[in-house]
PDB file of N, CA and C in Angstrom:
ATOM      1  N   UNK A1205      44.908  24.864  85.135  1.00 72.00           N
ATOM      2  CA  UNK A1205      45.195  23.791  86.055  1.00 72.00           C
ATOM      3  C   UNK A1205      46.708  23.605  86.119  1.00 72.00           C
ATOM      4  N   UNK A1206      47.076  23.448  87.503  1.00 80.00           N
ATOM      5  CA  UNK A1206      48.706  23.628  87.393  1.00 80.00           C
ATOM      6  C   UNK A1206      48.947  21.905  87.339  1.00 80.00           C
ATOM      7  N   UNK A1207      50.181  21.300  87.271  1.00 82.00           N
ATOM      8  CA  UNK A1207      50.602  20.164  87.654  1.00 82.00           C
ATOM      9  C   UNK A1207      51.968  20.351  87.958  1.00 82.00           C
ATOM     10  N   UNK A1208      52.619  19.183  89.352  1.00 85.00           N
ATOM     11  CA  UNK A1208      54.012  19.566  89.486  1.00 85.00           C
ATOM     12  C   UNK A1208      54.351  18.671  88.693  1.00 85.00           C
ATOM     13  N   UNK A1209      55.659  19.297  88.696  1.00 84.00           N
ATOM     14  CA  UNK A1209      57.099  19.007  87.645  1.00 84.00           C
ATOM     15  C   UNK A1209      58.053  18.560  88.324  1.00 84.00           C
ATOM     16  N   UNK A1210      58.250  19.042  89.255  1.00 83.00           N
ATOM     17  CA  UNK A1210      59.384  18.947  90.515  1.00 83.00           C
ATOM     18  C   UNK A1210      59.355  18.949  92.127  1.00 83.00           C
ATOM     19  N   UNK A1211      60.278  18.679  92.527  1.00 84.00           N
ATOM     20  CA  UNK A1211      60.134  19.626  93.788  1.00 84.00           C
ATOM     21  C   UNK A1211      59.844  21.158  94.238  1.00 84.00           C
ATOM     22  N   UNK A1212      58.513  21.449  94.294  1.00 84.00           N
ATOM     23  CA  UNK A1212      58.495  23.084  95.306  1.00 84.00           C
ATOM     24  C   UNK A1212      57.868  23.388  92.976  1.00 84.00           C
ATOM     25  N   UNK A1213      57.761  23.278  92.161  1.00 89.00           N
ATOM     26  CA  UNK A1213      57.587  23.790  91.129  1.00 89.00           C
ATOM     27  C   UNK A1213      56.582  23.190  90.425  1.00 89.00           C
ATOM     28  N   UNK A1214      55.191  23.880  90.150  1.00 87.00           N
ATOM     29  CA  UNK A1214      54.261  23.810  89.253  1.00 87.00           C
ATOM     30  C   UNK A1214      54.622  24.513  87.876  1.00 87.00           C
ATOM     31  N   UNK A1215      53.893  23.427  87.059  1.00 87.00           N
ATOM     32  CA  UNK A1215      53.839  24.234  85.479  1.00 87.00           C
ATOM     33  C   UNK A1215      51.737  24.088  84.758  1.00 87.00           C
ATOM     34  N   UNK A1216      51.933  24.521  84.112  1.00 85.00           N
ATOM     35  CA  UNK A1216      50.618  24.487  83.339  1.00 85.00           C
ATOM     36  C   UNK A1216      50.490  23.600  82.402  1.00 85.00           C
ATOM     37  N   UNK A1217      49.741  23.281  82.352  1.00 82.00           N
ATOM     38  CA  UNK A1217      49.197  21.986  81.141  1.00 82.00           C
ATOM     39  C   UNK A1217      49.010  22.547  79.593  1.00 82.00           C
ATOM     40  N   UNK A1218      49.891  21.982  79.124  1.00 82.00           N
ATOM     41  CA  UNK A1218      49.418  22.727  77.685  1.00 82.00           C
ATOM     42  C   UNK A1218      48.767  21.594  76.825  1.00 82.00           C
ATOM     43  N   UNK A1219      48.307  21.534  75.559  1.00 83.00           N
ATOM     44  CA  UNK A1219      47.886  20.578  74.465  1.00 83.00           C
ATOM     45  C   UNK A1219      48.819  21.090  73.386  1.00 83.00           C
ATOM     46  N   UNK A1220      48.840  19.745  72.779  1.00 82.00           N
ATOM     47  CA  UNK A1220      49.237  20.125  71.018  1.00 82.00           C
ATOM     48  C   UNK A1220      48.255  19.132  70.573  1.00 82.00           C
ATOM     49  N   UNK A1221      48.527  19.187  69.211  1.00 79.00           N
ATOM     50  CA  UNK A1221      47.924  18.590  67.804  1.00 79.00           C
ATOM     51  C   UNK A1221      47.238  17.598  68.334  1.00 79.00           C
ATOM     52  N   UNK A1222      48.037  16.541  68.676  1.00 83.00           N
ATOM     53  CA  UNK A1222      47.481  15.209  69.073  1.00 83.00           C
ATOM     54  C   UNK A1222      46.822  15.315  70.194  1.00 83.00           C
ATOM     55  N   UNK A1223      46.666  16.120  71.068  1.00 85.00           N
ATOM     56  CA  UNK A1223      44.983  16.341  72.104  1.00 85.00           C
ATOM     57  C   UNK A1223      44.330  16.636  71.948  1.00 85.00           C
ATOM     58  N   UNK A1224      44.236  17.186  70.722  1.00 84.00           N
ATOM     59  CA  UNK A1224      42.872  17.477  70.632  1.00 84.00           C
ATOM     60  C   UNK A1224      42.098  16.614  69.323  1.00 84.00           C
ATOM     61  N   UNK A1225      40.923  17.167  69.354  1.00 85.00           N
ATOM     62  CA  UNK A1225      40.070  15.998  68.436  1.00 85.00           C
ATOM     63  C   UNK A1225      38.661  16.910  68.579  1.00 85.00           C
ATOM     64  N   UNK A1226      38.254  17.127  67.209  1.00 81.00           N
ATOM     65  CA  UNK A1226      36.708  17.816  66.799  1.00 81.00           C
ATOM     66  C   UNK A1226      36.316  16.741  66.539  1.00 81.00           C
ATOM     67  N   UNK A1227      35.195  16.498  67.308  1.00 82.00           N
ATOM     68  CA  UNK A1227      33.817  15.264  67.161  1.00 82.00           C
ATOM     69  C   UNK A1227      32.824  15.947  66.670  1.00 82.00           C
ATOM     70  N   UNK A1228      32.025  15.514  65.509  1.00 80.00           N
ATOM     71  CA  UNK A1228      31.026  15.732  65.202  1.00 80.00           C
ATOM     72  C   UNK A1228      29.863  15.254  66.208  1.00 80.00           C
ATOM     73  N   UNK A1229      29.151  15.979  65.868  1.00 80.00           N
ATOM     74  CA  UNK A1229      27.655  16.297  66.876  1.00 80.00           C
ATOM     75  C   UNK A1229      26.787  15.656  66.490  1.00 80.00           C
ATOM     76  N   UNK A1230      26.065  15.245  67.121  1.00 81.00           N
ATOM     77  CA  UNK A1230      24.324  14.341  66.563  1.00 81.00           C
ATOM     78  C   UNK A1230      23.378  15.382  65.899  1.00 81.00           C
ATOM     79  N   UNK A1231      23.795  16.752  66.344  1.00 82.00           N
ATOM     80  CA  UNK A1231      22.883  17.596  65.514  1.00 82.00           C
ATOM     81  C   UNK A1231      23.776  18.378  64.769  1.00 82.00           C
ATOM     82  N   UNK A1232      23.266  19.027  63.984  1.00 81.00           N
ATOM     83  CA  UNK A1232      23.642  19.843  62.700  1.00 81.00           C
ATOM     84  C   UNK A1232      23.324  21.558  63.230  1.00 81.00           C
ATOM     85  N   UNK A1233      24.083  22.562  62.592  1.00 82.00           N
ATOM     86  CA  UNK A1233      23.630  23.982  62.893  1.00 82.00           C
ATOM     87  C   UNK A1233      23.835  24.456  61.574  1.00 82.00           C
ATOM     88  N   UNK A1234      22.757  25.814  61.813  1.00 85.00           N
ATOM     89  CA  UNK A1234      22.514  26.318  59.944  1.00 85.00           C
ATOM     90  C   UNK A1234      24.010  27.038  60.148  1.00 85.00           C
ATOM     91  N   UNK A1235      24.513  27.340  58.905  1.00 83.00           N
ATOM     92  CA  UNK A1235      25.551  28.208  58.753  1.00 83.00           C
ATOM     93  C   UNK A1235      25.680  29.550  59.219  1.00 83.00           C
ATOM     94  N   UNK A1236      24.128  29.991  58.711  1.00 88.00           N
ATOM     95  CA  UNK A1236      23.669  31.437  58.925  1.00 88.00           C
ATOM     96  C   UNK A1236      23.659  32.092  60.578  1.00 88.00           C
ATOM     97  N   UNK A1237      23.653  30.655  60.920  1.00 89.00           N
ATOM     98  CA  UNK A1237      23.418  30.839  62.839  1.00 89.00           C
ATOM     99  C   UNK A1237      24.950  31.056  63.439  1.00 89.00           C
ATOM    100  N   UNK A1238      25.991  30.726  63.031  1.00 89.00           N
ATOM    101  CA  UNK A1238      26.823  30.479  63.392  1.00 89.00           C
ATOM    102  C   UNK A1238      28.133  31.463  63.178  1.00 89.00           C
ATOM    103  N   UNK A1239      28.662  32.266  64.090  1.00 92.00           N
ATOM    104  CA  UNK A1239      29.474  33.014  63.978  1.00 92.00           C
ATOM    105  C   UNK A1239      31.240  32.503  64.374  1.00 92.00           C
ATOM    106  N   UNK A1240      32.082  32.719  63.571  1.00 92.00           N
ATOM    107  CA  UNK A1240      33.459  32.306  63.912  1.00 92.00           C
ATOM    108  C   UNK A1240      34.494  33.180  63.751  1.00 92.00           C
ATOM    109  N   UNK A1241      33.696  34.105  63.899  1.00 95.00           N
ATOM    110  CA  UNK A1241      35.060  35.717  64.295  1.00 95.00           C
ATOM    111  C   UNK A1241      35.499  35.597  65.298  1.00 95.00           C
ATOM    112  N   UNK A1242      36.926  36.177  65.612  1.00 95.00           N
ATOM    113  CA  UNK A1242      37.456  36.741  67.128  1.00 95.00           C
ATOM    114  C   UNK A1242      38.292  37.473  66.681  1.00 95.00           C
ATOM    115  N   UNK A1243      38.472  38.356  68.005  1.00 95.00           N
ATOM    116  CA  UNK A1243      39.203  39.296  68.083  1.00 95.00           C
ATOM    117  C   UNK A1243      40.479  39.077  68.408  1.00 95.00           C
ATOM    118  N   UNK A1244      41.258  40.296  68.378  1.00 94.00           N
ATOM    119  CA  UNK A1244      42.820  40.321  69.030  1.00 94.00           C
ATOM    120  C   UNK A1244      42.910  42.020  68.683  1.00 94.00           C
ATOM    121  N   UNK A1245      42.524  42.225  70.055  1.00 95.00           N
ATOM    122  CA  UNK A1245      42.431  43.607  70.301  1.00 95.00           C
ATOM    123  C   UNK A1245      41.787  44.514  69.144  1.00 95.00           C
ATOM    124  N   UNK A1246      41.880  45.402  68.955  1.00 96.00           N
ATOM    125  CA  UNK A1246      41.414  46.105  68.257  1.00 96.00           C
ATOM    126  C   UNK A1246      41.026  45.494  66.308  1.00 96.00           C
ATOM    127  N   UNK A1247      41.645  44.127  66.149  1.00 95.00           N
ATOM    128  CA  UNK A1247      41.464  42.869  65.388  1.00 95.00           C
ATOM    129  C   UNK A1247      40.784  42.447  65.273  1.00 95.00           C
ATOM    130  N   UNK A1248      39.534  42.345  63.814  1.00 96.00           N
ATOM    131  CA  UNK A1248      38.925  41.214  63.878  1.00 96.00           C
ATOM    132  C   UNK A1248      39.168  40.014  62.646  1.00 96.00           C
ATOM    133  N   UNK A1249      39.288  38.840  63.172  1.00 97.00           N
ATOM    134  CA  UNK A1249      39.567  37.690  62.016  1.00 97.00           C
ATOM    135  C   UNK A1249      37.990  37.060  61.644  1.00 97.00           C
ATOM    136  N   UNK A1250      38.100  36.985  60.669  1.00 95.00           N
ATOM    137  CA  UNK A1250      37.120  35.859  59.808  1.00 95.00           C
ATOM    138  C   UNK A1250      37.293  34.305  60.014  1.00 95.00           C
ATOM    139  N   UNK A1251      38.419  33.927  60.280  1.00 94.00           N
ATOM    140  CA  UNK A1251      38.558  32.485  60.401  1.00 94.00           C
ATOM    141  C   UNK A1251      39.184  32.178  61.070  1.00 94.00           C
ATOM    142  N   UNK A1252      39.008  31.462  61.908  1.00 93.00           N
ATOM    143  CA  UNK A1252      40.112  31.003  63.354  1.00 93.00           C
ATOM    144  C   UNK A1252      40.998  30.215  63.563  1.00 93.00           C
ATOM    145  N   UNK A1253      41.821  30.567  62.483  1.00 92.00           N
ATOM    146  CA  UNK A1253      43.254  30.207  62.393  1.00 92.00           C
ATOM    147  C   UNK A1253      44.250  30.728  62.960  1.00 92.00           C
ATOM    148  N   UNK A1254      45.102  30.542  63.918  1.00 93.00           N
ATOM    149  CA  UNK A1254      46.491  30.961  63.756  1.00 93.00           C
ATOM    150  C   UNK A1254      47.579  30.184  63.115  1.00 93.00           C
ATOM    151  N   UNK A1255      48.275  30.545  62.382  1.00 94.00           N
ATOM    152  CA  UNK A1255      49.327  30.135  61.570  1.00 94.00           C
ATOM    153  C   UNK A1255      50.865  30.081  62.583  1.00 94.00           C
ATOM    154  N   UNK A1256      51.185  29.193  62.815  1.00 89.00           N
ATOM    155  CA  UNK A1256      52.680  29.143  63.591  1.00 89.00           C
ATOM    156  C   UNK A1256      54.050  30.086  62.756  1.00 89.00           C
ATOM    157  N   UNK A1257      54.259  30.807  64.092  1.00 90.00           N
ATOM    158  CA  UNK A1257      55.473  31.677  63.316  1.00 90.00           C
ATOM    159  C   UNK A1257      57.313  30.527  63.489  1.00 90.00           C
ATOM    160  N   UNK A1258      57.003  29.634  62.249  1.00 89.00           N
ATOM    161  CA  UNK A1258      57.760  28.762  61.914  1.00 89.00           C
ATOM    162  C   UNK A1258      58.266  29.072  60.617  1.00 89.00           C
ATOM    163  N   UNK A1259      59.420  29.261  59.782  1.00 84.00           N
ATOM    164  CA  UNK A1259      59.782  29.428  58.818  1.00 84.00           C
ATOM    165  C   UNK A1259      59.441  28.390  57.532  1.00 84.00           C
ATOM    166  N   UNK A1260      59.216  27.189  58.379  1.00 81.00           N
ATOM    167  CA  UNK A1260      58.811  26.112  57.472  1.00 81.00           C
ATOM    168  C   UNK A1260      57.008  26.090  57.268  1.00 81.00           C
ATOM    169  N   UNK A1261      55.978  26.976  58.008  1.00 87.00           N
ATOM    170  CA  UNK A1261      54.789  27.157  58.244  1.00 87.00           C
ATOM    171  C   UNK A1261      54.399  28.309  57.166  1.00 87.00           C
ATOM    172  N   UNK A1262      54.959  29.870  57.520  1.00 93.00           N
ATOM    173  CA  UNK A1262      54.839  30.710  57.194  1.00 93.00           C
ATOM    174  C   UNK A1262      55.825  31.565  56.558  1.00 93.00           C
ATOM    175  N   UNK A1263      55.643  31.887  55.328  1.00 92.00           N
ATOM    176  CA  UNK A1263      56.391  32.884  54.630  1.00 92.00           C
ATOM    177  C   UNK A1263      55.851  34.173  54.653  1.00 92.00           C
ATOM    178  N   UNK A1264      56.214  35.027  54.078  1.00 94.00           N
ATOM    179  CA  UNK A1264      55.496  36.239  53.881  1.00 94.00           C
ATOM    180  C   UNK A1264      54.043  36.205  52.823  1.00 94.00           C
ATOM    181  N   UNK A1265      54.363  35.415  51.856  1.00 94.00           N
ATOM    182  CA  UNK A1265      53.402  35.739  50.758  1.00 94.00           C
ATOM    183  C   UNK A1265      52.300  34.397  51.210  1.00 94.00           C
ATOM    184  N   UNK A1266      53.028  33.542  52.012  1.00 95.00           N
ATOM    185  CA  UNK A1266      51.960  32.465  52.996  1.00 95.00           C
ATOM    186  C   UNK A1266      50.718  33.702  53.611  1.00 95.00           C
ATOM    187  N   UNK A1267      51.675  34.830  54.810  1.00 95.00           N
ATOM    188  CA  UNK A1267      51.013  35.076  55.725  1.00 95.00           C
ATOM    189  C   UNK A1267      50.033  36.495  55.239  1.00 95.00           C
ATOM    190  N   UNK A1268      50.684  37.144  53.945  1.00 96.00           N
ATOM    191  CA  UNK A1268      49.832  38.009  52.920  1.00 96.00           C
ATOM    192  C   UNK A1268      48.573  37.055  52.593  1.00 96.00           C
ATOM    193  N   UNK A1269      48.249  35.809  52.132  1.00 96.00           N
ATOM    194  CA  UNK A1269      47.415  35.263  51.509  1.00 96.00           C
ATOM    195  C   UNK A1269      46.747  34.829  52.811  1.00 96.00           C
ATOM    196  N   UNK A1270      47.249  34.434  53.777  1.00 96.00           N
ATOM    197  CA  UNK A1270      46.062  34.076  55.508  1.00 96.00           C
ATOM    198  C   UNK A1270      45.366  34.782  55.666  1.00 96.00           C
ATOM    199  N   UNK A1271      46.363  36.425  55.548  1.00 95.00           N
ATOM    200  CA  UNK A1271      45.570  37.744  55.691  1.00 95.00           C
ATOM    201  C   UNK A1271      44.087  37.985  55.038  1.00 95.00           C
ATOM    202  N   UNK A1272      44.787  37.667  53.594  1.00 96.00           N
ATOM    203  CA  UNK A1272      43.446  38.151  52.662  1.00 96.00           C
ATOM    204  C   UNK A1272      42.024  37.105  52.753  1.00 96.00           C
ATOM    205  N   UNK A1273      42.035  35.756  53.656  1.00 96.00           N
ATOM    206  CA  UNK A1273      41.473  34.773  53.923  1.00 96.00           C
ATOM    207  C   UNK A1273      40.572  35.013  54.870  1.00 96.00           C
ATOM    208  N   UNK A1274      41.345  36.088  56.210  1.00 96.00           N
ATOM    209  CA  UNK A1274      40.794  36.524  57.061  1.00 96.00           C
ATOM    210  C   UNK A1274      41.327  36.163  58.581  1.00 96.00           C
ATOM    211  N   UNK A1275      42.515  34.838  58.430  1.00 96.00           N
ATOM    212  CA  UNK A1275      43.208  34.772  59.204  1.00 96.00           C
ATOM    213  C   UNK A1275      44.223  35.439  59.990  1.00 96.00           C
ATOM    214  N   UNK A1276      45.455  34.753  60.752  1.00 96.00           N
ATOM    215  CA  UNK A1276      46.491  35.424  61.381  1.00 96.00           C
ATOM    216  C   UNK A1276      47.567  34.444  61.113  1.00 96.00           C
ATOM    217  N   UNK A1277      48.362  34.910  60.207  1.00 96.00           N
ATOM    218  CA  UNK A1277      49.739  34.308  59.804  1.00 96.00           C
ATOM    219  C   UNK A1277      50.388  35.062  60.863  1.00 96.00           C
ATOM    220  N   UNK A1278      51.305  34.335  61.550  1.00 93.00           N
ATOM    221  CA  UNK A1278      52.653  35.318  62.405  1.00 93.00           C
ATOM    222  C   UNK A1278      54.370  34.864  61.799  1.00 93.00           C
ATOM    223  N   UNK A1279      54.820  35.890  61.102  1.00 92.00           N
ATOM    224  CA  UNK A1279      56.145  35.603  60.384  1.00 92.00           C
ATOM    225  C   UNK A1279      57.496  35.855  61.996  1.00 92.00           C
ATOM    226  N   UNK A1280      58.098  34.480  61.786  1.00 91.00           N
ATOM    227  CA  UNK A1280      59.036  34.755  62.879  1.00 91.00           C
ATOM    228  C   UNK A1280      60.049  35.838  62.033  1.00 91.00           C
ATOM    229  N   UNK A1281      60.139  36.717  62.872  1.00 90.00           N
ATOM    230  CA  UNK A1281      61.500  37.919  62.913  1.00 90.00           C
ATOM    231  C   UNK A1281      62.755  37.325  62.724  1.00 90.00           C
ATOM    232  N   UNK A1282      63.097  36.651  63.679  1.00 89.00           N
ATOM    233  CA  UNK A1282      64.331  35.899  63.734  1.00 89.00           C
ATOM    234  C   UNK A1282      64.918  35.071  62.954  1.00 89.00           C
ATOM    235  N   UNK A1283      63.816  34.633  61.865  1.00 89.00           N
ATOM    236  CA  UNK A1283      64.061  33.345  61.341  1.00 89.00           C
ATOM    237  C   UNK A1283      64.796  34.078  59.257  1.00 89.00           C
ATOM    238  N   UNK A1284      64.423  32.564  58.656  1.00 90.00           N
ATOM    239  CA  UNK A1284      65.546  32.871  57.312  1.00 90.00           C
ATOM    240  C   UNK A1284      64.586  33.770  56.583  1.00 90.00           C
ATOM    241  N   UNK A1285      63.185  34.245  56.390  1.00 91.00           N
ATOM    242  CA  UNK A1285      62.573  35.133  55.836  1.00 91.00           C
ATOM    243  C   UNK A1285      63.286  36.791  56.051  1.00 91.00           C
ATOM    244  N   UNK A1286      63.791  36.944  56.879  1.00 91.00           N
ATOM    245  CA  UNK A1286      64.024  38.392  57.010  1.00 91.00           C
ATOM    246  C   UNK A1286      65.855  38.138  57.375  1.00 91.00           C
ATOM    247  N   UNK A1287      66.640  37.240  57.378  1.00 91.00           N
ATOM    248  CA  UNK A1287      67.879  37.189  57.481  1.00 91.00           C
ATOM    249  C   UNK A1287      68.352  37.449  55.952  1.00 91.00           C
ATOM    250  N   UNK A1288      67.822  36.847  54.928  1.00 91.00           N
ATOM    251  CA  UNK A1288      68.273  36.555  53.920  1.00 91.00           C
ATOM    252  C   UNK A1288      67.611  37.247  52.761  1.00 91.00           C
ATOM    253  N   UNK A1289      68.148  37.856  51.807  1.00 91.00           N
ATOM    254  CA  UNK A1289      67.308  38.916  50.367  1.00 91.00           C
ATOM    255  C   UNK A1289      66.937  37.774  49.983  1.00 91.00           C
ATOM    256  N   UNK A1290      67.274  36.342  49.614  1.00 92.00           N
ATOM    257  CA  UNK A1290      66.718  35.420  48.942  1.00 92.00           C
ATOM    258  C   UNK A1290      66.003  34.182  49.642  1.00 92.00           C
ATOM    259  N   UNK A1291      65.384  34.567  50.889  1.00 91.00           N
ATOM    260  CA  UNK A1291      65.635  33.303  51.784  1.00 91.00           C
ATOM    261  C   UNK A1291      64.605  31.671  51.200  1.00 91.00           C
ATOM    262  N   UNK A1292      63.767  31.702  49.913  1.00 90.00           N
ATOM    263  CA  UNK A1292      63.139  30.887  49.328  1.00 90.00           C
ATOM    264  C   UNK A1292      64.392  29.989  48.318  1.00 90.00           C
ATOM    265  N   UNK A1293      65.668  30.419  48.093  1.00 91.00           N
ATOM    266  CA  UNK A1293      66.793  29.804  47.307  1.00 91.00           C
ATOM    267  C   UNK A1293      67.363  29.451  48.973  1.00 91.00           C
ATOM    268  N   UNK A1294      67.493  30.081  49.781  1.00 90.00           N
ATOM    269  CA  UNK A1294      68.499  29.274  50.905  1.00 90.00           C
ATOM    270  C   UNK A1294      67.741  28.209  51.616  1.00 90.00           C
ATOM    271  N   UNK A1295      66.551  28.143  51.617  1.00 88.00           N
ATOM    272  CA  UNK A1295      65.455  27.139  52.254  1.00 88.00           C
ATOM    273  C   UNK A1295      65.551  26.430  51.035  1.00 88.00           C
ATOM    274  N   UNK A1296      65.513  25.992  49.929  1.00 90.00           N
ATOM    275  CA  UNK A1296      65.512  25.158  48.968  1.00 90.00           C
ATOM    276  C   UNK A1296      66.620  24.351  48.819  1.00 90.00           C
ATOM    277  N   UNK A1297      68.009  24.987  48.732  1.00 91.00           N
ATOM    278  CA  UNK A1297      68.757  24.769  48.975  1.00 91.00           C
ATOM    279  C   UNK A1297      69.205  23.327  49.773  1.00 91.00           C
ATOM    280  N   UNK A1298      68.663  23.905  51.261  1.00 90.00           N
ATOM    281  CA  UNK A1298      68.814  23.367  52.650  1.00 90.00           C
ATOM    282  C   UNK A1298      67.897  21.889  52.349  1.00 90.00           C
ATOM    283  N   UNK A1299      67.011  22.235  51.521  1.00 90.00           N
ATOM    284  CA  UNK A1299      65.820  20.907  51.613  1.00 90.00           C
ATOM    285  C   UNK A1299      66.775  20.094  50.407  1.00 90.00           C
ATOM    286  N   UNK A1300      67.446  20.664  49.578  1.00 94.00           N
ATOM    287  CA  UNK A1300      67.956  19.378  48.734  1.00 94.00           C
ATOM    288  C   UNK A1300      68.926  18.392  49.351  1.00 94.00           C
ATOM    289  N   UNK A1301      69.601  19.107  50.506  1.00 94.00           N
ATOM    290  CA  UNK A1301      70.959  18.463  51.327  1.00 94.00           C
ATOM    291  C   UNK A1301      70.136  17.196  51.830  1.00 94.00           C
ATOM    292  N   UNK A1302      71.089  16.069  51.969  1.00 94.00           N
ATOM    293  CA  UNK A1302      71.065  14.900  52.782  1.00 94.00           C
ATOM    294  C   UNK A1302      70.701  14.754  53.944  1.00 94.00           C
ATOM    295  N   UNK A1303      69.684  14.379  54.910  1.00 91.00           N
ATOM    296  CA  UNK A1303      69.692  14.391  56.021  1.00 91.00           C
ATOM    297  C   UNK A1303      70.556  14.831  57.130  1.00 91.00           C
ATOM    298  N   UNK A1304      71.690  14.034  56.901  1.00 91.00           N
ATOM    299  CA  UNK A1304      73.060  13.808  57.436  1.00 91.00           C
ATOM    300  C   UNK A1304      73.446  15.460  57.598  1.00 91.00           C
ATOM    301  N   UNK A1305      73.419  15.906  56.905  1.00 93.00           N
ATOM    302  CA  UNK A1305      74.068  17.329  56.571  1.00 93.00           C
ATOM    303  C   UNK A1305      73.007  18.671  57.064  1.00 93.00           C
ATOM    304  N   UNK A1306      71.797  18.172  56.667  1.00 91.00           N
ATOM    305  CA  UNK A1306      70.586  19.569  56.463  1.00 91.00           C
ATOM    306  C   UNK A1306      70.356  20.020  57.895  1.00 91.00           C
ATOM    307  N   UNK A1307      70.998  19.169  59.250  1.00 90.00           N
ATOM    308  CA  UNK A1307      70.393  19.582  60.363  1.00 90.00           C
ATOM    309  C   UNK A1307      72.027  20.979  60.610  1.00 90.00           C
ATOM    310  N   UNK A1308      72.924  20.170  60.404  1.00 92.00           N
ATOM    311  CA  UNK A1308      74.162  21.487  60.212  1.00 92.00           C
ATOM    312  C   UNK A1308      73.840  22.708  59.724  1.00 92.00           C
ATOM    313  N   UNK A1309      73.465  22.442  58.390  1.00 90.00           N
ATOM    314  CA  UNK A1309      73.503  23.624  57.408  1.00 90.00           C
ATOM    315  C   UNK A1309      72.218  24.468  58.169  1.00 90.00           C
ATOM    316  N   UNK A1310      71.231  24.030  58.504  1.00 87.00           N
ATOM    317  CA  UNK A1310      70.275  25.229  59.149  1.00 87.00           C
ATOM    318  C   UNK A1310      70.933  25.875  60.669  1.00 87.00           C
ATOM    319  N   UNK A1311      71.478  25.009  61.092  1.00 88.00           N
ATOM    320  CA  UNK A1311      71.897  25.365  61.867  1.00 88.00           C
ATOM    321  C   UNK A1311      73.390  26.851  61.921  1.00 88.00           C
ATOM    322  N   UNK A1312      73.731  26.865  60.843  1.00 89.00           N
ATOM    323  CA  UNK A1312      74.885  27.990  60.150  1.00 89.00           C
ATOM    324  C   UNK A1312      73.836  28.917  59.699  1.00 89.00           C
ATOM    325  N   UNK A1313      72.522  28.385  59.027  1.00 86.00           N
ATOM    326  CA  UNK A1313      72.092  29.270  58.251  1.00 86.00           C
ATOM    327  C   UNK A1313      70.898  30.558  59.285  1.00 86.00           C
ATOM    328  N   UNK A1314      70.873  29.752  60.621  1.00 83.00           N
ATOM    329  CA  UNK A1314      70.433  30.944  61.861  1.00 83.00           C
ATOM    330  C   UNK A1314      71.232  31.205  62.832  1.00 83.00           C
TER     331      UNK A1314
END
């Protein structure tokens, strides 16, 4: 469903977190009945998670352990996991700084 934005320009409706909402049902289903695989191409997951490729979401040994769960961790490329040989001391680091300061320092540190 499109909605305009502007003049002459449609965009698409997206949701986050706060739109949505799982309601429980008046009835119950056996477990055994119920399948919650999907694919992603030639992919199949066990649990229907995706994990946000956020540095503060997903690490490597986060998105190793989603894996082995049956999920899909996605590690951002760009971010302090693959900039840095130590990037769990430079994210620690960053979290001890002062408010005041910690939005700078990440900001140097990508």
């Amino acid at each position: 469903m499109e909605v305009e934005i502007g003049r002459g320009k449609k965009g698409r409706r997206a949701y986050g977190f706060d739109d949505i909402a799982i309601v429980p049902s008046r009835r119950t289903r056996d477990p055994d009945d119920i399948d919650i695989t999907w694919t992603l191409g030639p992919y199949r997951f066990e649990l229907p998670i995706v994990a946000a490729a956020m540095d503060g979401v997903v690490s490597p040994a986060m998105a190793a352990h989603m894996g082995a769960l049956g999920g899909l961790a996605v590690l951002n490329l760009e971010g302090v996991w693959t900039r840095y040989e130590d990037a769990a001391a430079e994210l620690a680091r960053i979290a001890e700084l002062p408010p005041e300061r910690a939005t700078a320092e990440m900001q140097r540190v990508y």
